């Protein structure tokens, strides 16, 4: 399993990519999608919704289970990945690329520093095994 070094992670397996313009792209990690199995549905939040770090704002359903998705950072949802409505399996096939869930305009860029870097996230996964 590859973990991109430029991504940050929440202990609950959501990833964040800093777009460098006050926004982030967010999804779930490769590890999370492996645990879920084949994704069959992604509930997307409304554009314009304000979320707080740690708040549940999405749901991913697989053939095995449904899992709440939590915002790793707070801010305003400025874009959703509408492709997931027709192709939710992209969360499985491209967890760090085409399978992104939302883009968020950060309320506090300092929240990024509270997330795990790739090395710390890899250690977290290893502890779960």
PDB file of N, CA, C and O in Angstrom, residues 8-35:
ATOM      1  N   UNK A   8      -1.920  14.614   4.369  1.00  0.00           N
ATOM      2  CA  UNK A   8      -2.063  14.549   5.823  1.00  0.00           C
ATOM      3  C   UNK A   8      -3.264  13.642   6.106  1.00  0.00           C
ATOM      4  O   UNK A   8      -4.156  13.511   5.265  1.00  0.00           O
ATOM      5  N   UNK A   9      -3.286  13.057   7.303  1.00  0.00           N
ATOM      6  CA  UNK A   9      -4.304  12.055   7.610  1.00  0.00           C
ATOM      7  C   UNK A   9      -4.899  12.257   8.995  1.00  0.00           C
ATOM      8  O   UNK A   9      -4.200  12.646   9.933  1.00  0.00           O
ATOM      9  N   UNK A  10      -6.185  11.959   9.093  1.00  0.00           N
ATOM     10  CA  UNK A  10      -6.851  11.895  10.390  1.00  0.00           C
ATOM     11  C   UNK A  10      -6.735  10.464  10.895  1.00  0.00           C
ATOM     12  O   UNK A  10      -6.672   9.525  10.093  1.00  0.00           O
ATOM     13  N   UNK A  11      -6.716  10.267  12.207  1.00  0.00           N
ATOM     14  CA  UNK A  11      -6.664   8.895  12.733  1.00  0.00           C
ATOM     15  C   UNK A  11      -7.842   8.042  12.260  1.00  0.00           C
ATOM     16  O   UNK A  11      -7.750   6.819  12.226  1.00  0.00           O
ATOM     17  N   UNK A  12      -8.949   8.689  11.857  1.00  0.00           N
ATOM     18  CA  UNK A  12     -10.129   7.973  11.368  1.00  0.00           C
ATOM     19  C   UNK A  12     -10.039   7.646   9.874  1.00  0.00           C
ATOM     20  O   UNK A  12     -11.023   7.263   9.258  1.00  0.00           O
ATOM     21  N   UNK A  13      -8.850   7.826   9.269  1.00  0.00           N
ATOM     22  CA  UNK A  13      -8.517   7.376   7.911  1.00  0.00           C
ATOM     23  C   UNK A  13      -8.971   8.297   6.781  1.00  0.00           C
ATOM     24  O   UNK A  13      -8.968   7.899   5.617  1.00  0.00           O
ATOM     25  N   UNK A  14      -9.348   9.533   7.075  1.00  0.00           N
ATOM     26  CA  UNK A  14      -9.591  10.500   6.004  1.00  0.00           C
ATOM     27  C   UNK A  14      -8.260  11.153   5.650  1.00  0.00           C
ATOM     28  O   UNK A  14      -7.407  11.352   6.508  1.00  0.00           O
ATOM     29  N   UNK A  15      -8.092  11.478   4.374  1.00  0.00           N
ATOM     30  CA  UNK A  15      -6.878  12.184   3.951  1.00  0.00           C
ATOM     31  C   UNK A  15      -7.215  13.610   3.520  1.00  0.00           C
ATOM     32  O   UNK A  15      -8.347  13.912   3.160  1.00  0.00           O
ATOM     33  N   UNK A  16      -6.187  14.460   3.574  1.00  0.00           N
ATOM     34  CA  UNK A  16      -6.307  15.860   3.184  1.00  0.00           C
ATOM     35  C   UNK A  16      -5.102  16.210   2.328  1.00  0.00           C
ATOM     36  O   UNK A  16      -3.961  15.910   2.687  1.00  0.00           O
ATOM     37  N   UNK A  17      -5.354  16.837   1.205  1.00  0.00           N
ATOM     38  CA  UNK A  17      -4.294  17.358   0.346  1.00  0.00           C
ATOM     39  C   UNK A  17      -4.427  18.870   0.326  1.00  0.00           C
ATOM     40  O   UNK A  17      -5.466  19.402  -0.076  1.00  0.00           O
ATOM     41  N   UNK A  18      -3.382  19.564   0.783  1.00  0.00           N
ATOM     42  CA  UNK A  18      -3.369  21.025   0.788  1.00  0.00           C
ATOM     43  C   UNK A  18      -3.173  21.493  -0.649  1.00  0.00           C
ATOM     44  O   UNK A  18      -2.158  21.189  -1.273  1.00  0.00           O
ATOM     45  N   UNK A  19      -4.154  22.227  -1.174  1.00  0.00           N
ATOM     46  CA  UNK A  19      -4.066  22.713  -2.554  1.00  0.00           C
ATOM     47  C   UNK A  19      -3.223  23.977  -2.675  1.00  0.00           C
ATOM     48  O   UNK A  19      -3.009  24.473  -3.781  1.00  0.00           O
ATOM     49  N   UNK A  20      -2.762  24.514  -1.539  1.00  0.00           N
ATOM     50  CA  UNK A  20      -1.877  25.663  -1.549  1.00  0.00           C
ATOM     51  C   UNK A  20      -2.562  27.005  -1.756  1.00  0.00           C
ATOM     52  O   UNK A  20      -1.887  28.026  -1.906  1.00  0.00           O
ATOM     53  N   UNK A  21      -3.885  27.018  -1.766  1.00  0.00           N
ATOM     54  CA  UNK A  21      -4.619  28.262  -2.017  1.00  0.00           C
ATOM     55  C   UNK A  21      -5.694  28.506  -0.957  1.00  0.00           C
ATOM     56  O   UNK A  21      -6.667  29.208  -1.189  1.00  0.00           O
ATOM     57  N   UNK A  22      -5.505  27.898   0.214  1.00  0.00           N
ATOM     58  CA  UNK A  22      -6.504  28.032   1.281  1.00  0.00           C
ATOM     59  C   UNK A  22      -7.600  26.992   1.193  1.00  0.00           C
ATOM     60  O   UNK A  22      -8.562  27.031   1.957  1.00  0.00           O
ATOM     61  N   UNK A  23      -7.464  26.066   0.244  1.00  0.00           N
ATOM     62  CA  UNK A  23      -8.430  24.979   0.111  1.00  0.00           C
ATOM     63  C   UNK A  23      -7.709  23.645   0.226  1.00  0.00           C
ATOM     64  O   UNK A  23      -6.491  23.555   0.033  1.00  0.00           O
ATOM     65  N   UNK A  24      -8.481  22.613   0.542  1.00  0.00           N
ATOM     66  CA  UNK A  24      -7.956  21.255   0.594  1.00  0.00           C
ATOM     67  C   UNK A  24      -8.901  20.328  -0.162  1.00  0.00           C
ATOM     68  O   UNK A  24     -10.091  20.610  -0.289  1.00  0.00           O
ATOM     69  N   UNK A  25      -8.346  19.248  -0.654  1.00  0.00           N
ATOM     70  CA  UNK A  25      -9.133  18.169  -1.231  1.00  0.00           C
ATOM     71  C   UNK A  25      -9.112  17.051  -0.192  1.00  0.00           C
ATOM     72  O   UNK A  25      -8.096  16.837   0.473  1.00  0.00           O
ATOM     73  N   UNK A  26     -10.237  16.347  -0.040  1.00  0.00           N
ATOM     74  CA  UNK A  26     -10.354  15.353   1.011  1.00  0.00           C
ATOM     75  C   UNK A  26     -11.000  14.068   0.498  1.00  0.00           C
ATOM     76  O   UNK A  26     -11.855  14.117  -0.378  1.00  0.00           O
ATOM     77  N   UNK A  27     -10.561  12.947   1.032  1.00  0.00           N
ATOM     78  CA  UNK A  27     -11.145  11.654   0.708  1.00  0.00           C
ATOM     79  C   UNK A  27     -10.829  10.668   1.811  1.00  0.00           C
ATOM     80  O   UNK A  27     -10.437  11.055   2.912  1.00  0.00           O
ATOM     81  N   UNK A  28     -10.988   9.380   1.521  1.00  0.00           N
ATOM     82  CA  UNK A  28     -10.614   8.354   2.499  1.00  0.00           C
ATOM     83  C   UNK A  28      -9.400   7.605   1.972  1.00  0.00           C
ATOM     84  O   UNK A  28      -9.198   7.483   0.767  1.00  0.00           O
ATOM     85  N   UNK A  29      -8.612   7.099   2.902  1.00  0.00           N
ATOM     86  CA  UNK A  29      -7.339   6.479   2.538  1.00  0.00           C
ATOM     87  C   UNK A  29      -7.518   5.132   1.843  1.00  0.00           C
ATOM     88  O   UNK A  29      -8.583   4.514   1.904  1.00  0.00           O
ATOM     89  N   UNK A  30      -6.435   4.693   1.242  1.00  0.00           N
ATOM     90  CA  UNK A  30      -6.425   3.379   0.607  1.00  0.00           C
ATOM     91  C   UNK A  30      -6.712   2.304   1.656  1.00  0.00           C
ATOM     92  O   UNK A  30      -7.472   1.364   1.411  1.00  0.00           O
ATOM     93  N   UNK A  31      -6.144   2.466   2.842  1.00  0.00           N
ATOM     94  CA  UNK A  31      -6.382   1.517   3.926  1.00  0.00           C
ATOM     95  C   UNK A  31      -7.872   1.462   4.278  1.00  0.00           C
ATOM     96  O   UNK A  31      -8.439   0.376   4.439  1.00  0.00           O
ATOM     97  N   UNK A  32      -8.512   2.633   4.388  1.00  0.00           N
ATOM     98  CA  UNK A  32      -9.934   2.683   4.741  1.00  0.00           C
ATOM     99  C   UNK A  32     -10.789   1.988   3.695  1.00  0.00           C
ATOM    100  O   UNK A  32     -11.688   1.216   4.039  1.00  0.00           O
ATOM    101  N   UNK A  33     -10.504   2.245   2.425  1.00  0.00           N
ATOM    102  CA  UNK A  33     -11.336   1.621   1.394  1.00  0.00           C
ATOM    103  C   UNK A  33     -11.115   0.113   1.361  1.00  0.00           C
ATOM    104  O   UNK A  33     -12.031  -0.631   1.064  1.00  0.00           O
ATOM    105  N   UNK A  34      -9.898  -0.341   1.697  1.00  0.00           N
ATOM    106  CA  UNK A  34      -9.665  -1.787   1.763  1.00  0.00           C
ATOM    107  C   UNK A  34     -10.486  -2.420   2.887  1.00  0.00           C
ATOM    108  O   UNK A  34     -11.023  -3.520   2.732  1.00  0.00           O
ATOM    109  N   UNK A  35     -10.567  -1.739   4.021  1.00  0.00           N
ATOM    110  CA  UNK A  35     -11.360  -2.247   5.141  1.00  0.00           C
ATOM    111  C   UNK A  35     -12.847  -2.306   4.791  1.00  0.00           C
ATOM    112  O   UNK A  35     -13.551  -3.233   5.186  1.00  0.00           O
TER     113      UNK A  35
END
